[in-house]
Every structure is written in C-alpha cells, then in structure tokens.
Amino acid sequence: MIVDGIPVPGTPAPGQCLRTWLRGAGRTAVKKGCDAGDCGACSVLLDGTPVHSCVTPAARAVGHEVTTAAGLADGEQLSPVQRRFVEAGAFQCGFCTAGWVVTATALAGEDGRVDVPEPDAAFKGNLCRCTGYRSIRDALAGRTNTRPTGEGAFGRSIGAPAGERLVRGCEPFTLDLPETDVLHLKLLRSPHAHARIRRIDTAACEALPGVRLVLTHHDVPQTRYSTARHDSRLDDPDDMRMLDDVVRFRRQRVAAVVADTVALAELGVSLIEVDYEVLPAVLDPEEARAPGAPLVHGDKDAGVARIAEPERNVVAASHGEVGDVAAGLAGAAYKVSGTWRTARVTHAALETHGARGWLDEDGRLVVRTSTQVPFLVRDELAHVLGLDRDRVRVTTARVGGGFGGKQEMLVEDVVALAVLRLAERGTPAPVQLELTREEQFTSVPCRHPMRVEVELGADADGVLTAMRLDVLSDTGAYGNHAAGVLFHGCHESVALYRCANKRVDAEAVYTHQVPSGAFRGYGLGQVIFAIESALDELARKAGLSPAEVRRRNVVVPGDDFVVNAPASGDLVFGSYGLDQCLDLVERHLAETRDLPAAQPPAGEDWRVGEGMAAAMIATIPPRGHHADAAVTRFPDGSVEVAVGSAEFGNGTATVHVQIVAEELHVDPRLVRLRSGDTDAATHDTGAYGSTGSVVAGMAVAEAARSVREQLAAGADPTRPVVGRGEHHGTPRSVAFNVHGVRVAVSPATGELRVLTSVQAVDAGVVINPEQLRGQVEGGVAQGLGSALYEEIVLRDGEVTTASLRDYRVPQIADVPHTEVLFADTYDRLGPRGAKSMSEAPYNPVAPAVANAVRDALGVRPDELPMSRDRLWRLAQTISPSTEEDA
Ligand code: FES
Ligand code: FES
C-alpha cells in the first residue's frame, strides 16, 4: 500500500478494515467516530476517491494509493483546502476536521474552493457535532473568517493555535499514540435491566492465549463513588462500584478483560459465563416513586450514599415556595397550565470515551484520557484506588468534543485498576480502553429526560402573579449529576422571571435505564422548554407580543434571583444585556419577515409561524470552581502559560492566549500553552459550565498581570519572569440568550422547515467574535437536533437507536443559517469584561421552535423531539377555532 506517497509494507489481517490497518501503521490522521460508515472521521482518499476507511476492507487498498489528511500538504505548505479550513476557522474540537479536509480535497478546484452542484449531498458522509457547519460551508466556499495575529489581538477573530495541526491531522488526540506494546481492555456488559450475579465463571476466558487479566466484582475496590465529577465529590451520590454484583441497567459493566489485541479481548469477553438472578425492574419514572415499585438502590443507606429517599427511588429533591402561589393564581386575570416532556439525547461527541494508563519510571500511575476534568479524575482515582493524590497523574491531549459528557469518569477507573493489577502480578504494561459508538449510545450517560408541569398566572397587564412548577427528572440507574442538573435546571429558568409567588417541587428519580448525566445546558434546556412555552401561551391570552411579555416580567439589575426560597448565594448582575437581546431578535424577525428567503417553498400548504424564547445562565456553577495558572515570560520574549483546563472545542486555548497577549502586549504567536495536565498547575476544577473563559481565564489574566507588574517594577527581563494567578469562581454573574425562529410546517406531511433563525447573546466583551459565533451556531445546531428529531429510544430498557444512523445527529443539509447577534455589555466580574458563552446557546432553541409551531398551526407541541410524525399527529388536531388562533 502507498500511504501518503510512502510504500508501507505489511499484510492486512483477514477481514481487517482499512482504518485499523492505517492506525496500526501509525497513521493517526485517520480517526474513529463510529466504525460504521456514518461519520466520516476516518475518511481517506483511495486512488483519489474519498472513502470511509472503517468500512473499506484493507485488502482492497493493497497495491493502491491511500491519502490521509497528513499527506495533503507540500511540506510546510498547506494544501489549498487545508488553508481554506484554517482561514475560515472551520473547526472547534477538530476531531472531524481531517475527514472533512480529505473529502473536500476530492471535490475542490485548484484554489481549494468546492463548487459542486449539491454540496450538502456531497458531504452527507461527514458529520460535525461542534460547529453547526456554517464555518465549514465558509471553508468550502473559500470565505475567510479569521484574521492574522499581531499585537492588539484581543477582541479580534484570531485563529486557534492548533489550526494548522488539525487540518494536517497531526494534532494528537487522546489515543493518537503508538499501538505497540499496549494491552486492550474490553467490557462484558449486562443483558438484563436488573439482576444479581449469582456466579461468574472466567476460567475459559483466562485460559485463552493472549488474555492477560480478567476483573470481576470480586477483584475491585469496595469503595462506592459516582461517575460524575464536581469540585466537591459530595455533590453526587456514592451509589456505584467499579464492577458490582448487582446490575441496574442493560449494558452495565459486568467484567473487564485485558488482552493483547482488541479482538482477543472481545473473544475473551464472549467466553465469560454469568449466572444471573433476574430481578424486577422499574423503567418508568412516573412509576418509580409508587409504593411497591422495585427499588434501584434500596440496599443503600441514604446518609452514607447521599441519596434523598432510596425507599422511594428519589435521589434528589427540592420543594419550596415563596409568597402565596394559591393566592397569586386565584387573583390572576390570565392562567395557563400544561405538561411538557423532553427526551433522552446523547452528546455524540465524535471522539468516543477512551483512556490509556501506565506506570511511569517512578512507578506513578499515569492516565491519559479524554476528559474535561483531569484534576477531578485524578482526585477520584486516588480516592477509589486508595492512592496518594501525588501518586496519580492525569493528562489530556486535545479532547474530541465533550458537551458535558466528559465531566464523567467512565473509563479511567477500570483502566487504572488494570494497570495496577498487572504491575502487582509482575507483568506491568500500558492498558487502553476505547468505547465503541454502540457503547456510547447504550452505556454512557445522556441528557436527563424530564416531565415538567407548569402553571402560570398573570394580571390584566400580563405581569406574572404566580409560577408553579412540578418537575420529574429521570436519572436512570445511577445518580451522577442528578442533583446538580435538577437544581440548575430549575434555577436560572425560574429565577429569570420576577414574580412574588413561586412554588417549585422537583424530584430526580432512579429507574433501571441507562444513566443520565451532564449535558450542555445542564437541565436548563428541559425546564426552559416548558416555562417558555407556557409564557408564550400566556402572552397570547394577554394579547402581548413574545418580546413584550418577557420585557414585563424578566429580572432586571436590583432584583434577586429567586426560585422557591429566599435568594441566597453569590449570583449577581455583573452586567445586563437581556433587554438588548430581546430588542435584537424582535427587530431581526421583523426586518426579515418579507424577504424572499424567509418564505416557505411553493407548491404545498405550508403554515408559517414565528417564535421566541429567552434564557439566563450563571457564568460559573455554584459552590466553588477553582483554577490557578502560571505565566512565564522568557528572555526571548516568548511566553508560556500553564493552566489546568483542557481544550475540547470550547475555544479556551485561543481565549487564554488572547488574554495573555493583551495583558503583556505581545503577539499571540509568542504565547504557548501547557494545559490539561495535573502536573502543569496546582488545581483546575475543569472546563464545564463554560468556565474555561471566566474562571481559568481570570486566573490566566491575573498571572499575566503579575508578570507585567514585575517587569514594570524592574524585574530582570534577561531572566524568566513568572507570575501566578488564581480564581475561585465567586461572585458569579449572569449571561443571556434570546432565540427567534420563523418556521414553515406542512400539516399534510408534518415536515418543518426553519426559514429564519436568529440568536442574540449577552456574552459581555467578545474576546473572539468568530469563535463565539461558532459556539452559538454549534449550540443552536444541537438545539435544533433535540428539538426536531434526536432521541434515544429504549424498549424494555434496551437502547434501540444504538448507531449514528439510527439516532441521527444533524448533517450539513439539516442545519439552517443562524444569524448571531451580540449585545454590547461589559461584565465587571469577567476577564476584561467577558462572560462565558458556550453551553447556553442550546437552551432557548427548542421552546422558540415550539412557539413558532404553535404560531403556525394554532396548536401547541408539548413533547420533544417535535419529530415529523408527532407534528403530523398534532396537525390532525387542528380545528376551525385553532385555525383562527394561528
Ligand atoms: Fe468511519 Fe465513522 S469512523 S465513518
Ligand atoms: Fe467537528 Fe468537533 S469540530 S466534531
């Protein structure tokens, strides 16, 4: 095989695919996103034709030319397509980028532009979960979005430091390491939703040549913990063991097999015999609290495990009232009530969870893993394995997408234990576990499905007199993030509105289903869907526009952030741009209303409607979020930044470089980062809750300022000057998003088309406009996916949508253009006036679409996703009176 112009010897194994052959030969520009021909991360050119190497037999390529992204450049000179992708800033995490570049190369002209009749069809084999595709379209069309670096780069769209490496496919991700001498771990998983293991026989597996280690519940620490990671481990219940003798959802881990190859480990897994005592399971969250329901964690002590009421399957709860809701409803001129439901949704980060562990020359445990929270993973590994914290090092490379899903410890624990056990036996070896896409769907935590009941009352002016919420969240088999998601989901969604009388009753319950966990928006998207839908209905009754009903009711500086108890805590208005966001979206919808592009296609009975929804989010999670950073200015003028947070497409690497360049008045090209390594900084809670810009950003800014002050005070510039900074995540500010859409719905087919999409964001001072725009577009694309079709479907606890093909994340053809508008504010609590803004854009999208559907059809959708079949059924309920209402 000729790979990137170089003959590569070797014979593929029978049945081996080209992807694994290429990676085995060290060609790590070829990624794995699905191994099923669905995502394009593994794209290569085979004699000039783009193919998915994961579904191409390696034998077919023998004697032929294979080109990966790494073979496209001419030495230092990027290929025209690679240059277009860099100039357009057409990536976030960049895990998909090499595949896109390869496919585009096959279709591009000499100038790197792709000008084909149906570009959406040409690229349907390449997915991107981060960008929302606009910047990729720009790259294909040859548009430039990034600006050259230089002094004064703050506030400008400079490109990501890793850009050139990403388009060449040479930026290392977690498992882009040589594959020699590494052992592979595979997991046996439960076929039952609830069962006790009576007997487990591993003899045949252990006898298989090449199997090096087998772990069952007999071999793991007794320590209970949670996969969720927070700064305080007490935020989540200690309700799981690494391998347990009771399984609580289908596909839960049962045993681990470590072998010389992936295939041998899989064969070993198939040889383990397990005798299960099948137990009754509860799959419905509504039934889980009923007397007599099977208990998911009935064996736990509530206080020890930190479970609210294990005897009712309730892991976390919040009940409370301010004012008098009954009186507020009794005196209301207008009332609205309803129940809204949301679905299980998966992150679908293109890089699956994976980790490799080994012992370093000092016998210290090292785990390289795809995580958003390396420090928190280190701390929990030390806790679970009974090690001193300084005997564990956790590092990340670039993370291939996270969206909250990598705020869990899902693979590192079992990899670390295998490394330690092998060393104890005198056979030390690196061990690697890489989840398959199917495992991502069937065993990795997803978004909490919720049922949200809302009752609103308002006076004759449409001013709220009462808000009542009843929330039921399904956390699945384990309580990772259950409390955090429940409380956060109910917090800023309810606190957004000033109302004297509020009541919230919220409970998160266990079921014998795949666990739920952290996901972009952290519960807000689900609750906002219900509240913003109810408020829209209230506006209709009161005769107010969507923007006006919000203007009359949203919090303004001086208000408290009240949910269901008197306000407390450290959340304050560091700035306020919600009024601007409402104006911007209202104006954009009005100005585009008559444009040709905002009209439905001809030839069908399309109903057109507009909708809007608002969202607020705290810029930092509560109860502590810490980061420290060190900045070193070297005599040659270069600067090194050591900071704990990882880069996973959220753009913090670029932002940190820009902050340092601004503080020290240097060219960003002189600034290099050391990040995502527990040896590089003292602590970093991690990049979640959009804190990479604000918490780690404040620490970086303080460290850089210290360097500047030392130099101003006469520090010797011919020696390295080191500054340190830290930030503890308090006080916290608020950021705002308002989304507006215009949709066309066909009652005859249930088809929905987005005609106009606009989101206004209040992110304070915008550090990098192009990057922020990309974060918003990516969040909107994910929001549209879960609004319209994304759903993990379970039957008897078994996930039936276990591939990207069956689940369907938005493809390039599915995502409409979104106009992104920025409010003009300066946040007194953020780095140089900036606020966080990467998870929030998701939150108002689904209710804005639902409100537009209501406007179009006269009947309201109350369940996500608003799939085509559901919209068709909804359209069948249109009556003459609803026609008039529409
Ligand atoms: Fe080949 Fe996804 S890994 S198409
Ligand atoms: Fe495309 Fe992350 S940038 S998947």
mmCIF file of N, CA and C in Angstrom, residues 252-298:
data_model
loop_
_atom_site.group_PDB
_atom_site.id
_atom_site.type_symbol
_atom_site.label_atom_id
_atom_site.label_comp_id
_atom_site.label_asym_id
_atom_site.label_seq_id
_atom_site.Cartn_x
_atom_site.Cartn_y
_atom_site.Cartn_z
ATOM 1 N N GLN A 252 -24.790 -2.418 31.599
ATOM 2 C CA GLN A 252 -23.871 -2.037 32.663
ATOM 3 C C GLN A 252 -22.670 -2.974 32.621
ATOM 4 N N ARG A 253 -21.515 -2.457 33.041
ATOM 5 C CA ARG A 253 -20.313 -3.306 33.090
ATOM 6 C C ARG A 253 -20.511 -4.495 34.028
ATOM 7 N N VAL A 254 -20.007 -5.646 33.606
ATOM 8 C CA VAL A 254 -20.038 -6.845 34.450
ATOM 9 C C VAL A 254 -18.629 -7.355 34.717
ATOM 10 N N ALA A 255 -17.788 -7.306 33.697
ATOM 11 C CA ALA A 255 -16.411 -7.787 33.864
ATOM 12 C C ALA A 255 -15.524 -7.082 32.838
ATOM 13 N N ALA A 256 -14.225 -7.086 33.124
ATOM 14 C CA ALA A 256 -13.260 -6.466 32.216
ATOM 15 C C ALA A 256 -12.218 -7.496 31.814
ATOM 16 N N VAL A 257 -11.875 -7.515 30.534
ATOM 17 C CA VAL A 257 -10.869 -8.446 30.016
ATOM 18 C C VAL A 257 -9.757 -7.638 29.354
ATOM 19 N N VAL A 258 -8.521 -7.921 29.750
ATOM 20 C CA VAL A 258 -7.357 -7.242 29.163
ATOM 21 C C VAL A 258 -6.579 -8.278 28.351
ATOM 22 N N ALA A 259 -6.324 -7.930 27.094
ATOM 23 C CA ALA A 259 -5.662 -8.903 26.211
ATOM 24 C C ALA A 259 -4.736 -8.187 25.247
ATOM 25 N N ASP A 260 -4.007 -8.995 24.480
ATOM 26 C CA ASP A 260 -3.001 -8.428 23.582
ATOM 27 C C ASP A 260 -3.603 -7.584 22.467
ATOM 28 N N THR A 261 -4.793 -7.946 22.021
ATOM 29 C CA THR A 261 -5.443 -7.202 20.937
ATOM 30 C C THR A 261 -6.907 -6.970 21.313
ATOM 31 N N VAL A 262 -7.509 -6.054 20.582
ATOM 32 C CA VAL A 262 -8.933 -5.788 20.799
ATOM 33 C C VAL A 262 -9.743 -7.055 20.502
ATOM 34 N N ALA A 263 -9.385 -7.725 19.420
ATOM 35 C CA ALA A 263 -10.145 -8.913 19.020
ATOM 36 C C ALA A 263 -10.049 -10.004 20.076
ATOM 37 N N LEU A 264 -8.856 -10.185 20.640
ATOM 38 C CA LEU A 264 -8.705 -11.201 21.686
ATOM 39 C C LEU A 264 -9.485 -10.826 22.936
ATOM 40 N N ALA A 265 -9.468 -9.545 23.271
ATOM 41 C CA ALA A 265 -10.228 -9.112 24.452
ATOM 42 C C ALA A 265 -11.720 -9.347 24.229
ATOM 43 N N GLU A 266 -12.189 -9.084 23.011
ATOM 44 C CA GLU A 266 -13.605 -9.320 22.704
ATOM 45 C C GLU A 266 -13.930 -10.810 22.770
ATOM 46 N N LEU A 267 -13.019 -11.625 22.255
ATOM 47 C CA LEU A 267 -13.234 -13.073 22.311
ATOM 48 C C LEU A 267 -13.252 -13.524 23.769
ATOM 49 N N GLY A 268 -12.346 -12.996 24.561
ATOM 50 C CA GLY A 268 -12.315 -13.332 25.981
ATOM 51 C C GLY A 268 -13.611 -12.974 26.674
ATOM 52 N N VAL A 269 -14.140 -11.812 26.345
ATOM 53 C CA VAL A 269 -15.416 -11.385 26.935
ATOM 54 C C VAL A 269 -16.515 -12.405 26.628
ATOM 55 N N SER A 270 -16.501 -12.897 25.394
ATOM 56 C CA SER A 270 -17.562 -13.830 24.984
ATOM 57 C C SER A 270 -17.451 -15.176 25.700
ATOM 58 N N LEU A 271 -16.298 -15.462 26.311
ATOM 59 C CA LEU A 271 -16.111 -16.765 26.971
ATOM 60 C C LEU A 271 -16.487 -16.733 28.458
ATOM 61 N N ILE A 272 -16.833 -15.569 28.976
ATOM 62 C CA ILE A 272 -17.205 -15.480 30.402
ATOM 63 C C ILE A 272 -18.653 -15.935 30.563
ATOM 64 N N GLU A 273 -18.864 -16.798 31.553
ATOM 65 C CA GLU A 273 -20.230 -17.287 31.808
ATOM 66 C C GLU A 273 -20.752 -16.656 33.086
ATOM 67 N N VAL A 274 -21.965 -16.128 32.992
ATOM 68 C CA VAL A 274 -22.553 -15.463 34.155
ATOM 69 C C VAL A 274 -23.925 -16.070 34.424
ATOM 70 N N ASP A 275 -24.146 -16.385 35.695
ATOM 71 C CA ASP A 275 -25.459 -16.875 36.116
ATOM 72 C C ASP A 275 -26.165 -15.723 36.826
ATOM 73 N N TYR A 276 -27.205 -15.192 36.206
ATOM 74 C CA TYR A 276 -27.916 -14.036 36.758
ATOM 75 C C TYR A 276 -29.205 -14.470 37.450
ATOM 76 N N GLU A 277 -29.504 -13.841 38.566
ATOM 77 C CA GLU A 277 -30.853 -13.923 39.133
ATOM 78 C C GLU A 277 -31.566 -12.647 38.665
ATOM 79 N N VAL A 278 -32.473 -12.816 37.728
ATOM 80 C CA VAL A 278 -33.124 -11.637 37.154
ATOM 81 C C VAL A 278 -34.119 -11.071 38.163
ATOM 82 N N LEU A 279 -34.063 -9.767 38.375
ATOM 83 C CA LEU A 279 -34.892 -9.082 39.368
ATOM 84 C C LEU A 279 -35.889 -8.162 38.666
ATOM 85 N N PRO A 280 -36.993 -7.841 39.345
ATOM 86 C CA PRO A 280 -37.947 -6.916 38.712
ATOM 87 C C PRO A 280 -37.327 -5.544 38.502
ATOM 88 N N ALA A 281 -37.720 -4.901 37.415
ATOM 89 C CA ALA A 281 -37.140 -3.597 37.069
ATOM 90 C C ALA A 281 -38.240 -2.551 36.956
ATOM 91 N N VAL A 282 -37.880 -1.317 37.271
ATOM 92 C CA VAL A 282 -38.803 -0.205 37.031
ATOM 93 C C VAL A 282 -38.180 0.664 35.945
ATOM 94 N N LEU A 283 -38.952 0.853 34.884
ATOM 95 C CA LEU A 283 -38.430 1.570 33.723
ATOM 96 C C LEU A 283 -39.083 2.935 33.539
ATOM 97 N N ASP A 284 -40.161 3.172 34.259
ATOM 98 C CA ASP A 284 -40.930 4.397 34.065
ATOM 99 C C ASP A 284 -40.729 5.318 35.266
ATOM 100 N N PRO A 285 -40.260 6.547 35.031
ATOM 101 C CA PRO A 285 -40.013 7.439 36.169
ATOM 102 C C PRO A 285 -41.278 7.779 36.941
ATOM 103 N N GLU A 286 -42.427 7.790 36.259
ATOM 104 C CA GLU A 286 -43.681 8.077 36.974
ATOM 105 C C GLU A 286 -44.006 6.941 37.941
ATOM 106 N N GLU A 287 -43.660 5.713 37.555
ATOM 107 C CA GLU A 287 -43.955 4.563 38.418
ATOM 108 C C GLU A 287 -42.898 4.357 39.495
ATOM 109 N N ALA A 288 -41.737 4.957 39.300
ATOM 110 C CA ALA A 288 -40.623 4.652 40.205
ATOM 111 C C ALA A 288 -40.906 5.061 41.641
ATOM 112 N N ARG A 289 -41.731 6.117 41.821
ATOM 113 C CA ARG A 289 -41.995 6.598 43.185
ATOM 114 C C ARG A 289 -43.195 5.917 43.823
ATOM 115 N N ALA A 290 -43.902 5.104 43.053
ATOM 116 C CA ALA A 290 -45.122 4.485 43.584
ATOM 117 C C ALA A 290 -44.785 3.429 44.631
ATOM 118 N N PRO A 291 -45.661 3.278 45.622
ATOM 119 C CA PRO A 291 -45.411 2.233 46.631
ATOM 120 C C PRO A 291 -45.301 0.874 45.952
ATOM 121 N N GLY A 292 -44.325 0.107 46.374
ATOM 122 C CA GLY A 292 -44.154 -1.239 45.826
ATOM 123 C C GLY A 292 -43.304 -1.302 44.585
ATOM 124 N N ALA A 293 -42.876 -0.163 44.067
ATOM 125 C CA ALA A 293 -42.022 -0.186 42.862
ATOM 126 C C ALA A 293 -40.683 -0.848 43.212
ATOM 127 N N PRO A 294 -40.097 -1.601 42.277
ATOM 128 C CA PRO A 294 -38.758 -2.153 42.542
ATOM 129 C C PRO A 294 -37.792 -1.019 42.891
ATOM 130 N N LEU A 295 -36.960 -1.269 43.887
ATOM 131 C CA LEU A 295 -36.031 -0.233 44.324
ATOM 132 C C LEU A 295 -34.693 -0.392 43.615
ATOM 133 N N VAL A 296 -34.188 0.701 43.085
ATOM 134 C CA VAL A 296 -32.932 0.652 42.328
ATOM 135 C C VAL A 296 -31.736 0.631 43.283
ATOM 136 N N HIS A 297 -31.845 1.419 44.354
ATOM 137 C CA HIS A 297 -30.757 1.449 45.340
ATOM 138 C C HIS A 297 -31.312 1.268 46.748
ATOM 139 N N GLY A 298 -32.256 0.354 46.872
ATOM 140 C CA GLY A 298 -32.857 0.087 48.177
ATOM 141 C C GLY A 298 -31.865 -0.475 49.171
#
